[in-house]
């Protein structure tokens, strides 16, 4: 069985981001970019499934400008067997990404598609769900545990939900999106980095996949959240009640 | 928090009635056996350690009788200069100000002063000099040789309230700030402006720049940016008699007369109190890469250093090593730390960091160097950090070793500069000498020839100490090494200077001290030998 993993190149999680002065977005020039942490977890899970003998090949996929290849190299250095880069400039919203994945899935025919639950730059949390919908596949999102049954071609997924944990069982092929507690991603070791140099990265364009990228969304403005105001020390209970009533309007 | 309170109660109960000079050799451990017996073993070794060491250090020294004792007039005078709030006699605060980070040294000062301006520091020192009151300049109190806490009842002058950043020249990168600025805060401030501090150390969350300068702190980036003697452009300091010495130049080149600021860099507060610093900050470069590598023996580590300096050249920004035992200690005692190279435990580990301006170029250069080193057998395994989080976790291992040592029990800590070829031989000799009685670990700034030799035992034990000293110092001396590469002399090594400096040199140091501080009130009993 082949596993396809989606990896996204985002601003490094530890960087302190700044909003561009023209408020059109976040400053990305000269800022460290890395693989989305949830995508690392997704790739780690795929590698563990392969090492457990349940899969034969792990394919990492990334979409965006040329620099995405760096992220794919990291994925190959972690242990993915090959990579696919969909070369597209301009903003890629979840629906476009989902359509592109549908096209790739029809080409590659993987038994499992694993994505991170969301990207830390847009926090959309939509792509996995949309692909599953487009493909008509079952989905196990916010996965904190994944167990595969090769014989019965089933996946049992523990999901992190508001109330606790929910366990779902689904037929393969399926879409899984990964949550934080699923695993701890491995580091890229030197022997694997060396092997990665000879691994293949295949390039596609949206035209080759017969997908038209349309932006249904337009970003109007990006602003910083309002600065936290200092607290006020009140001198009496009466003053507190007055403030709660007349300023905060909570009583 | 609970542990701290319980400890404090125990210490206050034990020390309030006893006077140090009455029972220089009494054994306080047996007196407190009932109170200690209920506690956990970690707590026990903590308290017995502090009790034991305090007596060890001060039993050898007598309080200088020429120093005056504080009286209420003094306190009122200080209140007049600083205001009531900044004259502290509260026991809780005094306890932590009197104790060093390693909890090895504890003074019994009754007064902590917190001046906010250079003028206040000047008036305080002038008064102390006229009254012959001994003082201890204090910053972040993160030193490890007992130089930042009183030995007896010296007045503590803590410059932590002087934490303004005065200016940053965005073209030249010259930062002018007050001595109480915490290093990590300066790093954050500079980060927004596109600069970095030229020094970095594990204590950055607490240490202050005034203290860093006064102790000529080294740290992890010395191999790239050099020492503070090169990066500090100017200093404002207050002398013992209250005179303010304004040498706060911001010029890269200034050959007008004797460059006196160097006297204050590394003299550990014994020649003056540093109140402002002007430092050259390097531009922040965008591409930082970090590799955590395993080597099978020490000679591979050395050869790796040689190759790294040549092949990585200008982008090399840190080269650290730690041995197997150091990694074990870090993995066992620190939280949230995992072995980057499981499952095998290798003999030596090396951290190589590169900093440059081109991400792709640097990464390629580093990968090519590492792969080649692996092919020729210098490295047995390694990982490269793929994002900032991974890099932080590698650094946490190296920077966390001192912390792990604290949790493991008693520590005998040595900081030596030795020729790189023979450095690790000392660790192996100590290991053979001490056998099973202690755990000997070695780690440090291999790029600078600086070994941190640490010997960890469950309890402090004079028999073990006798096997370590003076052997370690004599060994170092024979190699013409330094018995204190970056930690300084403080109280711990005040009498050991002759292992690394000639008598004539030390005589001249003593003359300078006498000239600048005739009453000897600045940080007494430290740095220079007591025989002088």
XYZ file of C-alpha atoms in Angstrom:
783
model
C 0.000 0.000 0.000
C 1.252 3.495 -0.768
C 0.889 6.342 1.712
C 0.718 9.925 0.502
C 1.636 12.648 2.988
C 0.970 16.366 2.575
C 3.707 18.698 3.845
C 3.461 22.463 3.861
C 6.234 25.038 3.995
C 5.352 27.645 6.613
C 7.062 30.265 8.749
C 8.991 28.446 11.476
C 6.846 27.956 14.554
C 9.425 29.593 16.868
C 9.771 32.823 14.869
C 8.191 35.994 16.214
C 6.032 37.142 13.315
C 5.408 40.720 12.292
C 2.569 42.132 10.241
C 3.616 43.961 7.074
C 3.179 47.747 7.309
C 0.648 47.693 4.456
C -1.452 45.134 6.387
C -1.703 42.779 3.420
C -0.127 39.936 5.289
C 2.665 38.739 7.509
C 6.341 39.558 6.852
C 7.915 36.547 5.130
C 11.109 38.070 3.718
C 14.280 36.872 5.484
C 12.218 34.828 7.867
C 13.054 31.217 8.659
C 10.684 28.765 6.953
C 10.233 25.165 8.011
C 7.882 22.212 7.656
C 4.523 22.712 9.376
C 4.769 20.888 12.752
C 1.550 18.917 12.135
C 2.870 17.830 8.747
C 6.034 16.547 10.479
C 3.792 14.460 12.708
C 1.872 13.225 9.653
C 5.068 12.176 7.920
C 6.378 10.514 11.078
C 3.184 8.470 11.348
C 3.439 7.382 7.707
C 7.045 6.308 8.262
C 6.102 4.312 11.344
C 3.311 2.573 9.440
C 5.776 1.666 6.705
C 8.343 0.440 9.261
C 5.605 -1.665 10.809
C 5.226 -3.469 7.496
C 1.796 -2.097 6.624
C 2.906 0.032 3.684
C 5.432 -0.221 0.899
C 6.102 3.397 0.037
C 5.733 6.878 1.492
C 5.297 9.779 -0.948
C 5.623 13.352 0.346
C 3.721 16.070 -1.502
C 4.081 19.828 -1.272
C 2.431 22.641 -3.221
C 3.674 26.135 -3.830
C 6.657 28.022 -5.213
C 10.091 26.547 -5.952
C 11.295 26.758 -2.340
C 8.853 24.002 -1.391
C 11.515 21.663 -2.630
C 13.507 22.437 0.575
C 10.632 21.158 2.674
C 10.379 18.071 0.508
C 14.120 17.465 0.978
C 13.547 17.531 4.746
C 10.743 15.016 4.260
C 13.024 12.781 2.180
C 15.748 13.152 4.815
C 13.308 11.941 7.451
C 12.711 8.837 5.351
C 10.074 9.407 2.679
C 10.796 7.384 -0.456
C 9.981 10.000 -3.039
C 8.378 13.392 -3.339
C 6.040 15.366 -5.569
C 6.140 19.116 -5.948
C 3.130 20.901 -7.432
C 4.594 24.146 -8.689
C 2.136 26.966 -8.190
C 2.789 30.613 -7.443
C 0.156 32.809 -5.887
C -2.052 32.043 -2.909
C -3.333 28.493 -2.566
C -6.439 28.175 -0.469
C -7.602 24.859 1.018
C -10.196 24.156 -1.687
C -7.598 24.503 -4.457
C -5.161 22.321 -2.532
C -7.903 19.740 -1.986
C -8.713 19.638 -5.704
C -5.020 19.214 -6.537
C -4.768 16.356 -4.050
C -7.786 14.672 -5.614
C -6.009 14.769 -8.968
C -2.778 13.383 -7.453
C -4.615 10.650 -5.595
C -6.267 9.535 -8.832
C -2.789 9.356 -10.414
C -0.901 7.674 -7.567
C -3.704 5.628 -6.008
C -2.444 5.583 -2.393
C -4.255 3.543 0.254
C -3.941 6.309 2.850
C -3.653 10.092 2.656
C -2.261 11.707 5.816
C -2.198 15.466 6.420
C -1.549 17.683 9.409
C -4.775 18.846 11.017
C -4.018 22.475 10.127
C -1.208 24.714 8.983
C 0.187 27.119 11.542
C 0.093 30.049 9.138
C -3.573 30.067 8.197
C -5.020 27.706 10.857
C -7.676 26.700 8.301
C -8.182 23.073 9.349
C -10.072 22.456 6.072
C -7.885 20.725 3.509
C -8.092 17.181 4.913
C -11.849 17.329 5.283
C -12.348 18.811 1.814
C -10.202 16.163 0.080
C -12.124 13.413 1.827
C -15.341 14.987 0.636
C -14.130 15.344 -2.964
C -12.833 11.760 -3.035
C -15.783 10.315 -1.191
C -13.329 8.749 1.316
C -13.880 8.318 5.063
C -11.933 10.738 7.271
C -10.344 10.444 10.720
C -9.384 13.957 11.766
C -7.482 15.188 14.881
C -5.955 11.719 15.144
C -4.091 10.991 18.358
C -3.714 7.280 17.629
C -3.856 5.302 14.391
C -3.943 1.509 14.144
C -4.162 -0.219 10.779
C -5.505 -3.680 10.029
C -3.904 -4.829 6.801
C -6.082 -7.896 6.305
C -9.410 -6.238 6.777
C -8.138 -2.989 5.176
C -9.380 -0.942 8.124
C -8.055 1.973 10.073
C -8.980 2.583 13.711
C -8.454 6.197 14.663
C -8.672 7.821 18.093
C -9.750 11.425 17.644
C -9.236 14.286 20.057
C -12.601 15.978 20.430
C -13.897 18.568 22.877
C -15.427 16.007 25.142
C -12.419 13.698 25.220
C -11.500 10.923 22.812
C -13.634 9.398 20.084
C -12.666 6.153 18.382
C -13.698 5.616 14.773
C -13.202 2.638 12.525
C -13.080 3.202 8.793
C -12.404 1.349 5.568
C -9.310 2.101 3.570
C -8.594 4.109 1.486
C -9.114 6.941 3.972
C -7.947 10.450 4.880
C -6.336 11.035 8.281
C -5.333 14.402 9.731
C -2.893 14.384 12.633
C -3.034 16.096 15.986
C -0.210 17.000 18.344
C -0.190 13.940 20.581
C -0.013 11.360 17.819
C 3.786 10.987 17.893
C 7.124 12.756 18.286
C 8.739 13.282 14.862
C 12.229 11.928 14.285
C 15.276 14.048 13.487
C 16.864 13.963 10.037
C 19.981 11.827 10.440
C 23.091 12.241 8.311
C 22.846 8.814 6.633
C 19.242 9.629 5.647
C 20.209 13.095 4.456
C 22.812 11.424 2.268
C 20.273 8.919 0.879
C 17.797 11.726 0.252
C 20.091 13.316 -2.299
C 19.402 10.519 -4.733
C 15.643 10.380 -4.177
C 13.317 11.683 -6.854
C 11.219 14.822 -6.652
C 8.683 14.902 -9.457
C 7.254 18.215 -10.521
C 3.731 18.856 -11.701
C 1.911 22.034 -12.592
C -1.801 22.585 -11.949
C -2.334 22.670 -15.720
C -0.840 19.201 -16.091
C -3.286 17.983 -13.451
C -6.170 19.729 -15.209
C -6.984 21.857 -12.223
C -7.728 25.554 -12.484
C -6.632 27.532 -9.443
C -9.319 30.050 -8.630
C -9.211 32.206 -5.563
C -12.667 32.269 -4.050
C -11.292 34.235 -1.134
C -9.603 37.606 -0.988
C -7.623 38.770 2.040
C -8.777 42.258 2.865
C -6.608 43.059 5.844
C -4.233 41.483 8.350
C -3.762 43.245 11.679
C -2.131 42.432 14.980
C -4.445 41.588 17.857
C -5.111 44.597 20.131
C -2.376 45.079 22.739
C -3.292 43.707 26.087
C -4.336 46.499 28.393
C -2.979 46.695 31.899
C -5.274 45.503 34.640
C -6.851 47.923 37.060
C -6.643 47.528 40.825
C -9.930 48.444 42.422
C -10.039 49.835 45.929
C -13.333 48.438 47.170
C -16.024 45.855 46.474
C -18.436 48.640 45.485
C -16.034 49.898 42.890
C -15.660 46.340 41.570
C -19.408 45.909 41.254
C -19.701 49.270 39.558
C -17.030 48.362 37.009
C -18.520 44.937 36.343
C -21.914 46.497 35.768
C -21.155 49.665 33.883
C -17.870 48.987 32.103
C -17.689 45.273 31.475
C -21.466 44.816 31.299
C -21.336 41.342 32.733
C -23.803 41.790 35.598
C 7.879 26.590 45.909
C 7.047 24.341 48.858
C 10.557 22.983 48.924
C 12.039 26.474 48.919
C 9.911 27.577 51.861
C 10.714 24.493 53.879
C 14.405 24.943 53.206
C 14.278 28.560 54.168
C 12.598 27.736 57.481
C 15.265 25.182 58.248
C 18.098 27.539 57.409
C 16.681 30.470 59.338
C 16.161 28.316 62.398
C 19.696 27.031 62.220
C 21.536 30.249 61.545
C 19.743 32.888 63.527
C 21.273 31.930 66.857
C 24.666 30.608 65.865
C 27.526 32.907 65.081
C 29.944 31.682 62.484
C 33.071 32.643 64.396
C 32.084 30.859 67.608
C 32.056 27.373 66.182
C 34.281 27.337 63.126
C 34.633 23.593 63.146
C 31.367 22.414 64.678
C 29.409 19.937 62.668
C 25.986 21.432 61.980
C 24.852 18.323 60.103
C 24.407 16.226 63.240
C 22.492 19.040 64.976
C 19.857 18.964 62.312
C 19.648 15.247 61.779
C 16.149 15.060 63.261
C 14.766 17.782 61.038
C 16.459 16.473 57.953
C 15.595 12.811 58.416
C 11.992 13.209 57.353
C 12.789 14.905 54.079
C 13.572 13.372 50.728
C 17.159 12.501 49.947
C 17.523 15.279 47.391
C 16.495 17.858 49.941
C 18.824 16.321 52.490
C 21.862 16.498 50.306
C 20.956 20.087 49.423
C 20.930 21.241 53.014
C 23.875 19.196 54.171
C 25.763 20.451 51.166
C 25.170 24.073 51.964
C 25.950 23.605 55.629
C 29.141 21.751 54.942
C 30.472 24.100 52.329
C 29.773 27.303 54.126
C 31.962 26.169 56.967
C 34.584 24.841 54.631
C 34.969 28.153 52.830
C 34.856 30.511 55.763
C 36.665 28.406 58.321
C 39.815 29.219 56.381
C 39.251 32.999 56.279
C 38.900 35.525 59.023
C 36.759 38.612 58.661
C 39.029 41.591 58.091
C 38.889 43.537 61.376
C 39.614 46.850 59.637
C 36.121 46.814 58.105
C 33.429 48.577 60.082
C 30.114 47.056 61.078
C 26.819 48.492 59.956
C 24.925 50.672 62.358
C 21.560 52.431 62.185
C 23.156 55.728 61.104
C 24.508 53.980 58.038
C 21.099 52.568 57.221
C 19.474 55.967 57.564
C 22.123 57.510 55.396
C 21.491 54.932 52.682
C 17.781 55.518 52.942
C 18.479 59.179 52.395
C 20.404 58.460 49.210
C 18.246 55.687 47.749
C 14.835 56.045 49.339
C 13.325 53.565 51.802
C 12.179 51.100 49.162
C 15.654 50.439 47.806
C 17.298 49.763 51.158
C 16.418 46.183 51.974
C 16.791 44.471 55.313
C 14.010 41.933 54.771
C 15.275 38.428 55.655
C 13.657 36.563 52.767
C 15.198 38.765 50.109
C 18.507 38.840 51.952
C 18.628 35.063 52.069
C 18.588 34.711 48.300
C 20.925 37.674 47.822
C 23.363 36.072 50.247
C 23.374 32.703 48.507
C 25.002 31.912 45.179
C 23.348 29.998 42.325
C 25.047 26.719 43.175
C 24.076 27.147 46.828
C 27.664 26.510 47.779
C 28.422 29.885 49.300
C 26.342 31.835 51.757
C 27.162 35.162 53.296
C 25.531 36.885 56.210
C 24.963 40.376 54.920
C 22.272 42.348 56.685
C 21.780 44.937 53.969
C 20.917 44.919 50.283
C 21.016 48.186 48.348
C 19.368 48.704 44.969
C 20.578 51.949 43.376
C 18.808 53.148 40.259
C 21.370 55.573 38.844
C 25.115 55.936 38.551
C 24.904 58.952 40.834
C 23.329 56.817 43.561
C 26.029 54.171 43.165
C 28.641 56.894 43.445
C 27.163 58.358 46.636
C 26.779 54.926 48.217
C 30.357 53.926 47.471
C 31.740 57.256 48.625
C 29.977 56.794 51.931
C 31.033 53.154 52.301
C 34.627 54.103 51.574
C 34.591 56.847 54.177
C 33.062 54.480 56.726
C 35.256 51.537 55.686
C 32.199 49.359 54.990
C 32.986 46.393 52.736
C 30.676 45.923 49.741
C 29.826 43.187 47.217
C 28.740 44.342 43.741
C 25.996 42.003 42.553
C 24.151 41.494 39.289
C 22.294 38.350 38.253
C 24.074 36.251 40.890
C 24.707 33.411 38.457
C 28.469 33.097 38.998
C 29.871 29.739 40.000
C 32.955 30.695 41.989
C 31.256 32.498 44.859
C 32.230 35.944 43.609
C 28.781 37.488 43.678
C 27.771 36.911 47.299
C 29.179 38.228 50.574
C 31.654 36.179 52.541
C 30.756 37.827 55.846
C 28.566 40.879 56.354
C 29.555 42.968 53.327
C 26.841 45.311 52.057
C 25.337 43.989 48.829
C 25.020 46.559 46.064
C 22.753 45.049 43.421
C 22.565 46.988 40.156
C 19.566 45.031 38.875
C 17.346 48.123 38.961
C 19.568 49.895 36.448
C 18.125 48.184 33.400
C 17.602 50.858 30.786
C 18.718 50.476 27.224
C 20.194 53.864 26.487
C 20.779 53.754 22.746
C 21.353 51.540 19.750
C 23.091 52.844 16.659
C 21.341 50.997 13.847
C 24.151 51.521 11.412
C 27.169 50.572 13.484
C 25.368 48.219 15.866
C 26.777 49.867 18.982
C 24.487 49.267 21.952
C 24.730 51.412 25.071
C 22.890 50.134 28.115
C 22.936 50.084 31.905
C 24.687 47.309 33.787
C 21.521 45.715 35.171
C 20.063 44.703 31.791
C 19.430 40.972 31.659
C 21.230 39.342 28.733
C 18.157 37.595 27.376
C 16.208 40.869 27.396
C 18.974 42.547 25.434
C 18.873 39.676 22.952
C 15.093 40.122 22.474
C 15.440 43.862 22.088
C 18.217 43.505 19.533
C 16.299 40.794 17.703
C 13.656 43.323 16.695
C 16.356 45.612 15.350
C 18.289 43.009 13.383
C 21.248 42.523 15.748
C 22.457 39.933 18.234
C 24.579 40.014 21.384
C 28.140 38.812 20.774
C 27.917 36.484 23.757
C 25.517 33.729 24.693
C 25.483 31.534 27.767
C 23.162 29.129 29.523
C 22.499 31.681 32.290
C 21.135 34.291 29.867
C 17.714 34.377 31.504
C 19.177 35.770 34.720
C 22.676 37.109 34.150
C 23.166 40.849 33.684
C 25.466 42.561 31.230
C 27.349 44.413 33.989
C 28.197 41.096 35.583
C 29.080 39.540 32.239
C 31.517 42.376 31.592
C 32.941 42.359 35.120
C 33.662 38.646 34.836
C 34.658 38.695 31.140
C 32.075 36.016 30.474
C 32.913 33.651 27.624
C 30.040 31.446 26.559
C 28.998 29.582 23.444
C 29.791 32.068 20.697
C 33.301 33.116 21.672
C 34.741 31.031 18.874
C 32.983 33.326 16.393
C 32.732 36.745 17.984
C 35.696 36.778 20.339
C 35.816 37.828 23.968
C 34.320 40.860 25.670
C 37.748 42.477 25.635
C 37.184 42.847 21.905
C 33.482 43.580 21.719
C 33.103 46.014 24.626
C 33.837 49.505 23.323
C 33.299 51.460 26.496
C 32.477 51.286 30.174
C 31.213 53.639 32.818
C 32.388 52.539 36.245
C 32.337 53.867 39.765
C 35.543 53.606 41.803
C 35.762 52.740 45.464
C 35.919 56.388 46.504
C 32.780 57.247 44.541
C 34.544 58.780 41.526
C 32.635 58.104 38.304
C 34.910 57.050 35.464
C 33.205 57.844 32.176
C 34.922 55.735 29.536
C 31.649 55.076 27.745
C 33.021 55.515 24.223
C 31.131 54.128 21.265
C 34.088 54.279 18.930
C 35.530 51.248 17.217
C 39.000 52.755 17.330
C 40.361 55.118 19.951
C 44.055 55.076 20.682
C 44.194 57.958 23.085
C 46.107 56.910 26.181
C 45.962 53.736 28.264
C 42.841 51.685 27.572
C 41.665 51.455 31.180
C 38.317 49.801 30.468
C 40.170 46.492 30.195
C 40.966 46.696 33.904
C 37.288 46.462 34.692
C 36.583 43.641 32.241
C 37.276 40.488 34.214
C 38.341 42.019 37.513
C 35.124 40.711 39.071
C 34.072 43.941 40.742
C 37.274 44.298 42.730
C 38.443 47.489 41.021
C 35.134 49.275 40.507
C 31.425 48.820 39.914
C 30.446 48.808 36.239
C 27.334 50.925 35.751
C 27.045 51.278 31.970
C 28.339 49.276 29.034
C 28.813 50.138 25.384
C 29.102 47.018 23.252
C 29.440 46.261 19.566
C 26.639 43.971 18.465
C 26.972 41.851 15.312
C 24.181 41.943 12.711
C 21.638 39.195 12.994
C 22.183 36.779 10.150
C 19.219 34.835 8.912
C 20.652 31.420 8.313
C 21.437 29.399 11.415
C 22.085 25.685 11.224
C 22.826 23.261 14.014
C 24.126 19.727 13.911
C 24.371 17.241 16.781
C 27.072 14.692 16.025
C 28.564 11.567 17.535
C 32.262 10.745 17.526
C 33.850 7.523 18.628
C 36.843 9.016 20.414
C 38.336 12.292 21.531
C 40.909 12.498 18.766
C 38.049 12.431 16.218
C 36.518 15.422 18.006
C 39.806 17.279 17.688
C 40.235 16.468 14.020
C 36.622 17.471 13.429
C 37.387 20.868 14.980
C 40.405 21.277 12.751
C 38.367 20.411 9.646
C 35.402 22.533 10.703
C 37.542 25.636 11.037
C 38.808 25.086 7.531
C 35.740 23.829 5.678
C 33.053 25.840 7.419
C 35.374 28.791 7.852
C 33.577 32.040 8.338
C 30.164 30.552 9.015
C 31.219 28.492 12.056
C 29.605 30.073 15.102
C 29.826 27.446 17.859
C 31.735 24.217 18.491
C 30.862 22.417 21.718
C 31.548 18.948 22.952
C 30.167 16.709 25.666
C 31.081 13.189 26.651
C 28.839 10.182 27.074
C 28.441 10.719 30.824
C 27.348 14.348 30.315
C 24.615 13.286 27.900
C 23.468 10.572 30.290
C 23.247 13.088 33.107
C 21.252 15.505 30.965
C 18.859 12.778 29.795
C 18.322 11.523 33.331
C 17.824 14.790 35.171
C 16.312 17.234 32.709
C 12.689 17.249 31.677
C 11.535 17.123 28.109
C 14.946 16.173 26.774
C 15.484 13.219 24.449
C 18.521 11.592 22.878
C 18.897 12.933 19.344
C 20.815 9.827 18.287
C 19.094 6.779 19.683
C 19.427 4.002 20.416
C 23.199 3.682 20.784
C 25.147 5.754 23.293
C 28.267 7.077 21.669
C 31.453 8.113 23.439
C 31.513 11.766 22.471
C 29.039 14.268 21.110
C 29.759 17.484 19.262
C 27.459 20.421 18.541
C 28.359 22.467 15.505
C 26.485 25.659 14.734
C 26.835 27.790 11.628
C 25.515 31.308 11.153
C 25.505 32.985 7.785
C 23.508 35.117 5.418
C 22.448 32.581 2.782
C 20.256 29.694 3.883
C 20.779 27.428 0.879
C 24.508 28.025 0.620
C 25.138 27.450 4.325
C 23.035 24.312 4.470
C 24.819 22.852 1.470
C 28.201 23.731 2.923
C 27.356 22.168 6.273
C 25.844 19.039 4.754
C 28.809 18.567 2.435
C 31.241 18.959 5.336
C 29.334 16.553 7.563
C 28.826 13.900 4.907
C 32.505 14.005 4.021
C 33.474 13.775 7.692
C 31.211 10.782 8.016
C 32.786 9.101 5.010
C 36.293 9.453 6.435
C 35.115 8.154 9.795
C 35.397 11.325 11.888
C 31.692 11.180 12.701
C 29.861 7.956 13.509
C 26.362 9.453 13.327
C 24.610 12.792 13.442
C 21.426 14.787 12.973
C 20.810 18.239 11.554
C 18.073 20.374 13.088
C 15.300 21.032 10.559
C 13.610 23.851 12.434
C 14.206 26.243 15.333
C 12.452 23.945 17.793
C 14.790 21.072 17.048
C 17.791 23.402 17.322
C 16.574 24.602 20.735
C 16.238 21.041 21.933
C 19.823 20.243 20.941
C 21.080 23.363 22.718
C 18.975 22.476 25.759
C 21.023 19.329 26.134
C 24.380 21.107 26.111
C 23.254 24.160 28.101
C 21.360 22.009 30.567
C 24.313 19.921 31.764
C 25.168 22.308 34.679
C 21.527 22.226 35.731
C 21.481 18.437 35.539
C 24.619 18.341 37.703
C 22.881 20.433 40.359
C 20.055 17.920 40.510
C 22.406 14.962 40.673
C 24.004 15.869 43.994
C 27.239 17.538 45.060
C 29.482 19.028 42.385
C 33.185 19.740 42.226
C 33.384 22.115 39.297
C 36.526 23.054 37.349
C 36.852 25.321 34.365
C 40.193 24.947 32.617
C 41.905 26.199 29.503
C 44.122 23.461 28.138
C 45.783 22.552 24.850
C 43.129 20.767 22.797
C 45.292 17.672 22.188
C 45.675 16.786 25.846
C 42.448 18.206 27.266
C 40.510 14.999 27.702
C 43.445 13.142 29.247
C 42.708 14.976 32.473
C 39.141 13.676 32.509
C 40.349 10.126 32.001
C 43.019 10.430 34.687
C 40.488 11.749 37.188
C 38.134 8.931 36.283
C 40.838 6.343 36.971
C 41.846 8.091 40.186
C 38.353 8.308 41.653
C 36.949 5.060 40.331
C 33.462 4.293 41.554
C 33.420 6.943 44.256
C 32.429 9.700 41.835
C 31.127 10.386 38.372
C 33.576 12.408 36.300
C 32.231 14.267 33.297
C 33.833 16.532 30.766
C 32.185 18.964 28.382
C 32.803 22.449 27.100
C 33.880 24.886 24.475
C 36.173 22.698 22.461
C 36.444 25.481 19.894
C 38.159 27.670 22.520
C 40.187 24.983 24.256
C 38.015 25.260 27.363
C 37.151 22.158 29.376
C 34.459 22.078 32.031
C 35.524 19.245 34.288
C 32.813 18.310 36.755
C 32.910 15.637 39.405
C 29.554 14.562 40.718
C 29.148 12.788 44.050
C 26.091 12.146 46.217
C 27.566 14.208 49.083
C 30.463 16.559 49.581
C 33.391 14.566 50.918
C 36.757 15.921 51.980
C 38.486 12.681 51.071
C 37.331 13.032 47.489
C 38.290 16.700 47.426
C 41.783 15.821 48.572
C 42.154 13.526 45.562
C 40.979 16.240 43.185
C 42.840 19.283 44.498
C 45.590 20.230 44.028
C 46.030 17.494 41.408
C 43.773 19.222 38.857
C 45.464 22.588 39.342
C 48.953 21.118 39.183
C 48.099 19.152 36.043
C 46.772 22.321 34.415
C 49.760 24.321 35.527
C 52.153 21.808 33.968
C 50.390 22.296 30.630
C 50.666 26.072 31.106
C 46.904 26.137 31.089
C 44.488 28.361 32.971
C 42.872 27.163 36.177
C 39.897 29.355 35.360
C 39.152 29.766 31.681
C 35.982 31.823 31.977
C 34.457 31.376 35.435
C 36.891 33.728 37.150
C 38.537 33.372 40.552
C 35.877 34.705 42.915
C 36.160 33.187 46.336
C 36.684 29.611 45.219
C 40.009 30.127 43.489
C 41.227 33.284 45.205
C 44.339 31.541 46.454
C 45.001 29.530 43.319
C 46.127 32.271 40.976
C 49.784 31.226 41.190
C 48.999 28.042 39.239
C 48.497 30.234 36.192
C 50.233 33.541 36.824
C 53.755 34.478 37.906
C 54.552 36.172 41.194
C 55.640 39.383 39.512
C 52.364 39.576 37.608
C 50.318 39.039 40.742
C 52.393 41.644 42.621
C 51.531 44.225 39.984
C 47.849 43.245 40.226
C 48.027 43.822 43.981
C 49.608 47.246 43.474
C 46.860 48.256 41.079
C 44.237 47.063 43.545
C 45.862 49.064 46.317
C 45.943 52.135 44.086
C 42.331 51.941 43.012
C 40.829 50.676 46.268
C 43.129 51.646 49.163
C 40.675 50.538 51.835
C 39.995 47.271 50.017
C 36.232 47.609 50.335
C 35.311 46.298 46.866
C 34.483 42.567 46.921
C 37.106 41.664 49.555
C 38.532 38.162 50.122
C 38.183 37.392 46.412
C 40.179 37.265 43.187
C 43.656 37.948 44.602
C 45.338 35.696 47.166
C 44.810 36.470 50.831
C 48.536 36.442 51.420
C 48.817 39.695 49.454
